[in-house]
Amino acid sequence: RLKGRPPTDVLVGEGRSGREVQVLYTEPGAKGLYFFVNNRLDRIVR
């Protein structure tokens, strides 16, 4: 869990490289999209 807040949206899908999870956080003044591949953080889009 990041920042101790529940995520705004979570998408779980089966990708080419295995299990992909996208976690979207929308906070006042900040927005982040976290991509996890096989339970490892792959990249962060802000």
mmCIF file with all atom_site columns, N, CA and C in Angstrom:
data_model
loop_
_atom_site.group_PDB
_atom_site.id
_atom_site.type_symbol
_atom_site.label_atom_id
_atom_site.label_alt_id
_atom_site.label_comp_id
_atom_site.label_asym_id
_atom_site.label_entity_id
_atom_site.label_seq_id
_atom_site.pdbx_PDB_ins_code
_atom_site.Cartn_x
_atom_site.Cartn_y
_atom_site.Cartn_z
_atom_site.occupancy
_atom_site.B_iso_or_equiv
_atom_site.pdbx_formal_charge
_atom_site.auth_seq_id
_atom_site.auth_comp_id
_atom_site.auth_asym_id
_atom_site.auth_atom_id
_atom_site.pdbx_PDB_model_num
ATOM 1   N N  . ARG A 1 1  ? 0.855  -1.193  0.000   1.00 0.00 ? 1  ARG A N  1
ATOM 2   C CA . ARG A 1 1  ? 0.000  0.000   0.000   1.00 0.00 ? 1  ARG A CA 1
ATOM 3   C C  . ARG A 1 1  ? 0.886  1.237   0.000   1.00 0.00 ? 1  ARG A C  1
ATOM 4   N N  . LEU A 1 2  ? 0.579  2.131   -0.904  1.00 0.00 ? 2  LEU A N  1
ATOM 5   C CA . LEU A 1 2  ? 1.392  3.332   -1.042  1.00 0.00 ? 2  LEU A CA 1
ATOM 6   C C  . LEU A 1 2  ? 0.700  4.511   -0.382  1.00 0.00 ? 2  LEU A C  1
ATOM 7   N N  . LYS A 1 3  ? 1.461  5.293   0.349   1.00 0.00 ? 3  LYS A N  1
ATOM 8   C CA . LYS A 1 3  ? 0.970  6.527   0.962   1.00 0.00 ? 3  LYS A CA 1
ATOM 9   C C  . LYS A 1 3  ? -0.159 6.293   1.951   1.00 0.00 ? 3  LYS A C  1
ATOM 10  N N  . GLY A 1 4  ? -0.453 5.032   2.259   1.00 0.00 ? 4  GLY A N  1
ATOM 11  C CA . GLY A 1 4  ? -1.477 4.744   3.242   1.00 0.00 ? 4  GLY A CA 1
ATOM 12  C C  . GLY A 1 4  ? -2.889 5.101   2.817   1.00 0.00 ? 4  GLY A C  1
ATOM 13  N N  . ARG A 1 5  ? -3.096 5.324   1.531   1.00 0.00 ? 5  ARG A N  1
ATOM 14  C CA . ARG A 1 5  ? -4.436 5.658   1.071   1.00 0.00 ? 5  ARG A CA 1
ATOM 15  C C  . ARG A 1 5  ? -4.921 4.582   0.119   1.00 0.00 ? 5  ARG A C  1
ATOM 16  N N  . PRO A 1 6  ? -6.209 4.321   0.118   1.00 0.00 ? 6  PRO A N  1
ATOM 17  C CA . PRO A 1 6  ? -6.732 3.365   -0.857  1.00 0.00 ? 6  PRO A CA 1
ATOM 18  C C  . PRO A 1 6  ? -6.618 3.923   -2.267  1.00 0.00 ? 6  PRO A C  1
ATOM 19  N N  . PRO A 1 7  ? -6.305 3.089   -3.227  1.00 0.00 ? 7  PRO A N  1
ATOM 20  C CA . PRO A 1 7  ? -6.184 3.562   -4.607  1.00 0.00 ? 7  PRO A CA 1
ATOM 21  C C  . PRO A 1 7  ? -7.538 3.956   -5.171  1.00 0.00 ? 7  PRO A C  1
ATOM 22  N N  . THR A 1 8  ? -7.491 4.835   -6.158  1.00 0.00 ? 8  THR A N  1
ATOM 23  C CA . THR A 1 8  ? -8.719 5.261   -6.812  1.00 0.00 ? 8  THR A CA 1
ATOM 24  C C  . THR A 1 8  ? -9.259 4.157   -7.708  1.00 0.00 ? 8  THR A C  1
ATOM 25  N N  . ASP A 1 9  ? -8.360 3.485   -8.408  1.00 0.00 ? 9  ASP A N  1
ATOM 26  C CA . ASP A 1 9  ? -8.799 2.443   -9.329  1.00 0.00 ? 9  ASP A CA 1
ATOM 27  C C  . ASP A 1 9  ? -7.691 1.417   -9.477  1.00 0.00 ? 9  ASP A C  1
ATOM 28  N N  . VAL A 1 10 ? -8.069 0.164   -9.586  1.00 0.00 ? 10 VAL A N  1
ATOM 29  C CA . VAL A 1 10 ? -7.096 -0.908  -9.765  1.00 0.00 ? 10 VAL A CA 1
ATOM 30  C C  . VAL A 1 10 ? -7.555 -1.779  -10.926 1.00 0.00 ? 10 VAL A C  1
ATOM 31  N N  . LEU A 1 11 ? -6.658 -1.989  -11.876 1.00 0.00 ? 11 LEU A N  1
ATOM 32  C CA . LEU A 1 11 ? -6.960 -2.847  -13.017 1.00 0.00 ? 11 LEU A CA 1
ATOM 33  C C  . LEU A 1 11 ? -5.982 -4.011  -13.017 1.00 0.00 ? 11 LEU A C  1
ATOM 34  N N  . VAL A 1 12 ? -6.516 -5.219  -13.094 1.00 0.00 ? 12 VAL A N  1
ATOM 35  C CA . VAL A 1 12 ? -5.673 -6.410  -13.142 1.00 0.00 ? 12 VAL A CA 1
ATOM 36  C C  . VAL A 1 12 ? -5.919 -7.108  -14.468 1.00 0.00 ? 12 VAL A C  1
ATOM 37  N N  . GLY A 1 13 ? -4.840 -7.413  -15.169 1.00 0.00 ? 13 GLY A N  1
ATOM 38  C CA . GLY A 1 13 ? -4.994 -8.065  -16.460 1.00 0.00 ? 13 GLY A CA 1
ATOM 39  C C  . GLY A 1 13 ? -3.855 -9.020  -16.720 1.00 0.00 ? 13 GLY A C  1
ATOM 40  N N  . GLU A 1 14 ? -4.078 -9.881  -17.695 1.00 0.00 ? 14 GLU A N  1
ATOM 41  C CA . GLU A 1 14 ? -3.027 -10.810 -18.106 1.00 0.00 ? 14 GLU A CA 1
ATOM 42  C C  . GLU A 1 14 ? -2.331 -10.214 -19.316 1.00 0.00 ? 14 GLU A C  1
ATOM 43  N N  . GLY A 1 15 ? -1.058 -9.886  -19.150 1.00 0.00 ? 15 GLY A N  1
ATOM 44  C CA . GLY A 1 15 ? -0.303 -9.272  -20.235 1.00 0.00 ? 15 GLY A CA 1
ATOM 45  C C  . GLY A 1 15 ? 0.666  -10.250 -20.855 1.00 0.00 ? 15 GLY A C  1
ATOM 46  N N  . ARG A 1 16 ? 1.428  -9.734  -21.816 1.00 0.00 ? 16 ARG A N  1
ATOM 47  C CA . ARG A 1 16 ? 2.413  -10.582 -22.491 1.00 0.00 ? 16 ARG A CA 1
ATOM 48  C C  . ARG A 1 16 ? 3.459  -11.075 -21.507 1.00 0.00 ? 16 ARG A C  1
ATOM 49  N N  . SER A 1 17 ? 3.794  -10.232 -20.529 1.00 0.00 ? 17 SER A N  1
ATOM 50  C CA . SER A 1 17 ? 4.871  -10.585 -19.608 1.00 0.00 ? 17 SER A CA 1
ATOM 51  C C  . SER A 1 17 ? 4.330  -11.157 -18.303 1.00 0.00 ? 17 SER A C  1
ATOM 52  N N  . GLY A 1 18 ? 3.076  -11.604 -18.307 1.00 0.00 ? 18 GLY A N  1
ATOM 53  C CA . GLY A 1 18 ? 2.518  -12.170 -17.090 1.00 0.00 ? 18 GLY A CA 1
ATOM 54  C C  . GLY A 1 18 ? 1.410  -11.293 -16.545 1.00 0.00 ? 18 GLY A C  1
ATOM 55  N N  . ARG A 1 19 ? 1.261  -11.325 -15.220 1.00 0.00 ? 19 ARG A N  1
ATOM 56  C CA . ARG A 1 19 ? 0.171  -10.592 -14.589 1.00 0.00 ? 19 ARG A CA 1
ATOM 57  C C  . ARG A 1 19 ? 0.512  -9.112  -14.508 1.00 0.00 ? 19 ARG A C  1
ATOM 58  N N  . GLU A 1 20 ? -0.355 -8.286  -15.026 1.00 0.00 ? 20 GLU A N  1
ATOM 59  C CA . GLU A 1 20 ? -0.141 -6.846  -14.990 1.00 0.00 ? 20 GLU A CA 1
ATOM 60  C C  . GLU A 1 20 ? -1.188 -6.205  -14.093 1.00 0.00 ? 20 GLU A C  1
ATOM 61  N N  . VAL A 1 21 ? -0.739 -5.312  -13.246 1.00 0.00 ? 21 VAL A N  1
ATOM 62  C CA . VAL A 1 21 ? -1.646 -4.588  -12.365 1.00 0.00 ? 21 VAL A CA 1
ATOM 63  C C  . VAL A 1 21 ? -1.396 -3.100  -12.544 1.00 0.00 ? 21 VAL A C  1
ATOM 64  N N  . GLN A 1 22 ? -2.453 -2.362  -12.787 1.00 0.00 ? 22 GLN A N  1
ATOM 65  C CA . GLN A 1 22 ? -2.352 -0.908  -12.873 1.00 0.00 ? 22 GLN A CA 1
ATOM 66  C C  . GLN A 1 22 ? -3.093 -0.318  -11.687 1.00 0.00 ? 22 GLN A C  1
ATOM 67  N N  . VAL A 1 23 ? -2.408 0.524   -10.928 1.00 0.00 ? 23 VAL A N  1
ATOM 68  C CA . VAL A 1 23 ? -3.012 1.163   -9.763  1.00 0.00 ? 23 VAL A CA 1
ATOM 69  C C  . VAL A 1 23 ? -3.026 2.663   -10.018 1.00 0.00 ? 23 VAL A C  1
ATOM 70  N N  . LEU A 1 24 ? -4.212 3.241   -9.999  1.00 0.00 ? 24 LEU A N  1
ATOM 71  C CA . LEU A 1 24 ? -4.351 4.670   -10.266 1.00 0.00 ? 24 LEU A CA 1
ATOM 72  C C  . LEU A 1 24 ? -4.641 5.398   -8.963  1.00 0.00 ? 24 LEU A C  1
ATOM 73  N N  . TYR A 1 25 ? -3.807 6.394   -8.660  1.00 0.00 ? 25 TYR A N  1
ATOM 74  C CA . TYR A 1 25 ? -4.032 7.250   -7.507  1.00 0.00 ? 25 TYR A CA 1
ATOM 75  C C  . TYR A 1 25 ? -4.363 8.648   -8.006  1.00 0.00 ? 25 TYR A C  1
ATOM 76  N N  . THR A 1 26 ? -5.483 9.182   -7.575  1.00 0.00 ? 26 THR A N  1
ATOM 77  C CA . THR A 1 26 ? -5.790 10.580  -7.871  1.00 0.00 ? 26 THR A CA 1
ATOM 78  C C  . THR A 1 26 ? -5.963 11.301  -6.546  1.00 0.00 ? 26 THR A C  1
ATOM 79  N N  . GLU A 1 27 ? -5.106 12.278  -6.309  1.00 0.00 ? 27 GLU A N  1
ATOM 80  C CA . GLU A 1 27 ? -5.152 13.057  -5.089  1.00 0.00 ? 27 GLU A CA 1
ATOM 81  C C  . GLU A 1 27 ? -5.179 14.527  -5.478  1.00 0.00 ? 27 GLU A C  1
ATOM 82  N N  . PRO A 1 28 ? -5.614 15.381  -4.577  1.00 0.00 ? 28 PRO A N  1
ATOM 83  C CA . PRO A 1 28 ? -5.592 16.814  -4.897  1.00 0.00 ? 28 PRO A CA 1
ATOM 84  C C  . PRO A 1 28 ? -4.187 17.277  -5.260  1.00 0.00 ? 28 PRO A C  1
ATOM 85  N N  . GLY A 1 29 ? -4.041 17.777  -6.463  1.00 0.00 ? 29 GLY A N  1
ATOM 86  C CA . GLY A 1 29 ? -2.751 18.290  -6.907  1.00 0.00 ? 29 GLY A CA 1
ATOM 87  C C  . GLY A 1 29 ? -1.772 17.228  -7.353  1.00 0.00 ? 29 GLY A C  1
ATOM 88  N N  . ALA A 1 30 ? -2.167 15.968  -7.316  1.00 0.00 ? 30 ALA A N  1
ATOM 89  C CA . ALA A 1 30 ? -1.233 14.917  -7.722  1.00 0.00 ? 30 ALA A CA 1
ATOM 90  C C  . ALA A 1 30 ? -2.008 13.752  -8.315  1.00 0.00 ? 30 ALA A C  1
ATOM 91  N N  . LYS A 1 31 ? -1.395 13.136  -9.310  1.00 0.00 ? 31 LYS A N  1
ATOM 92  C CA . LYS A 1 31 ? -2.008 11.955  -9.911  1.00 0.00 ? 31 LYS A CA 1
ATOM 93  C C  . LYS A 1 31 ? -0.883 11.000  -10.280 1.00 0.00 ? 31 LYS A C  1
ATOM 94  N N  . GLY A 1 32 ? -1.043 9.752   -10.000 1.00 0.00 ? 32 GLY A N  1
ATOM 95  C CA . GLY A 1 32 ? -0.012 8.780   -10.328 1.00 0.00 ? 32 GLY A CA 1
ATOM 96  C C  . GLY A 1 32 ? -0.620 7.491   -10.814 1.00 0.00 ? 32 GLY A C  1
ATOM 97  N N  . LEU A 1 33 ? 0.027  6.913   -11.814 1.00 0.00 ? 33 LEU A N  1
ATOM 98  C CA . LEU A 1 33 ? -0.406 5.621   -12.339 1.00 0.00 ? 33 LEU A CA 1
ATOM 99  C C  . LEU A 1 33 ? 0.765  4.658   -12.191 1.00 0.00 ? 33 LEU A C  1
ATOM 100 N N  . TYR A 1 34 ? 0.569  3.632   -11.381 1.00 0.00 ? 34 TYR A N  1
ATOM 101 C CA . TYR A 1 34 ? 1.638  2.687   -11.084 1.00 0.00 ? 34 TYR A CA 1
ATOM 102 C C  . TYR A 1 34 ? 1.375  1.390   -11.831 1.00 0.00 ? 34 TYR A C  1
ATOM 103 N N  . PHE A 1 35 ? 2.396  0.935   -12.559 1.00 0.00 ? 35 PHE A N  1
ATOM 104 C CA . PHE A 1 35 ? 2.278  -0.325  -13.294 1.00 0.00 ? 35 PHE A CA 1
ATOM 105 C C  . PHE A 1 35 ? 3.107  -1.389  -12.583 1.00 0.00 ? 35 PHE A C  1
ATOM 106 N N  . PHE A 1 36 ? 2.461  -2.485  -12.227 1.00 0.00 ? 36 PHE A N  1
ATOM 107 C CA . PHE A 1 36 ? 3.171  -3.613  -11.630 1.00 0.00 ? 36 PHE A CA 1
ATOM 108 C C  . PHE A 1 36 ? 3.110  -4.789  -12.589 1.00 0.00 ? 36 PHE A C  1
ATOM 109 N N  . VAL A 1 37 ? 4.250  -5.457  -12.779 1.00 0.00 ? 37 VAL A N  1
ATOM 110 C CA . VAL A 1 37 ? 4.299  -6.660  -13.598 1.00 0.00 ? 37 VAL A CA 1
ATOM 111 C C  . VAL A 1 37 ? 4.850  -7.774  -12.718 1.00 0.00 ? 37 VAL A C  1
ATOM 112 N N  . ASN A 1 38 ? 4.063  -8.824  -12.563 1.00 0.00 ? 38 ASN A N  1
ATOM 113 C CA . ASN A 1 38 ? 4.451  -9.953  -11.706 1.00 0.00 ? 38 ASN A CA 1
ATOM 114 C C  . ASN A 1 38 ? 4.819  -9.475  -10.302 1.00 0.00 ? 38 ASN A C  1
ATOM 115 N N  . ASN A 1 39 ? 3.976  -8.595  -9.759  1.00 0.00 ? 39 ASN A N  1
ATOM 116 C CA . ASN A 1 39 ? 4.131  -8.089  -8.393  1.00 0.00 ? 39 ASN A CA 1
ATOM 117 C C  . ASN A 1 39 ? 5.382  -7.246  -8.202  1.00 0.00 ? 39 ASN A C  1
ATOM 118 N N  . ARG A 1 40 ? 6.010  -6.790  -9.294  1.00 0.00 ? 40 ARG A N  1
ATOM 119 C CA . ARG A 1 40 ? 7.144  -5.880  -9.181  1.00 0.00 ? 40 ARG A CA 1
ATOM 120 C C  . ARG A 1 40 ? 6.763  -4.569  -9.850  1.00 0.00 ? 40 ARG A C  1
ATOM 121 N N  . LEU A 1 41 ? 7.174  -3.467  -9.226  1.00 0.00 ? 41 LEU A N  1
ATOM 122 C CA . LEU A 1 41 ? 6.859  -2.159  -9.793  1.00 0.00 ? 41 LEU A CA 1
ATOM 123 C C  . LEU A 1 41 ? 7.617  -1.987  -11.095 1.00 0.00 ? 41 LEU A C  1
ATOM 124 N N  . ASP A 1 42 ? 6.885  -1.779  -12.176 1.00 0.00 ? 42 ASP A N  1
ATOM 125 C CA . ASP A 1 42 ? 7.504  -1.674  -13.494 1.00 0.00 ? 42 ASP A CA 1
ATOM 126 C C  . ASP A 1 42 ? 7.796  -0.225  -13.843 1.00 0.00 ? 42 ASP A C  1
ATOM 127 N N  . ARG A 1 43 ? 6.772  0.630   -13.754 1.00 0.00 ? 43 ARG A N  1
ATOM 128 C CA . ARG A 1 43 ? 7.004  2.038   -14.037 1.00 0.00 ? 43 ARG A CA 1
ATOM 129 C C  . ARG A 1 43 ? 5.908  2.879   -13.414 1.00 0.00 ? 43 ARG A C  1
ATOM 130 N N  . ILE A 1 44 ? 6.209  4.165   -13.266 1.00 0.00 ? 44 ILE A N  1
ATOM 131 C CA . ILE A 1 44 ? 5.267  5.109   -12.678 1.00 0.00 ? 44 ILE A CA 1
ATOM 132 C C  . ILE A 1 44 ? 5.048  6.234   -13.671 1.00 0.00 ? 44 ILE A C  1
ATOM 133 N N  . VAL A 1 45 ? 3.782  6.528   -13.948 1.00 0.00 ? 45 VAL A N  1
ATOM 134 C CA . VAL A 1 45 ? 3.440  7.632   -14.835 1.00 0.00 ? 45 VAL A CA 1
ATOM 135 C C  . VAL A 1 45 ? 2.733  8.683   -13.999 1.00 0.00 ? 45 VAL A C  1
ATOM 136 N N  . ARG A 1 46 ? 3.245  9.902   -14.049 1.00 0.00 ? 46 ARG A N  1
ATOM 137 C CA . ARG A 1 46 ? 2.624  10.988  -13.274 1.00 0.00 ? 46 ARG A CA 1
ATOM 138 C C  . ARG A 1 46 ? 2.045  12.018  -14.204 1.00 0.00 ? 46 ARG A C  1
#
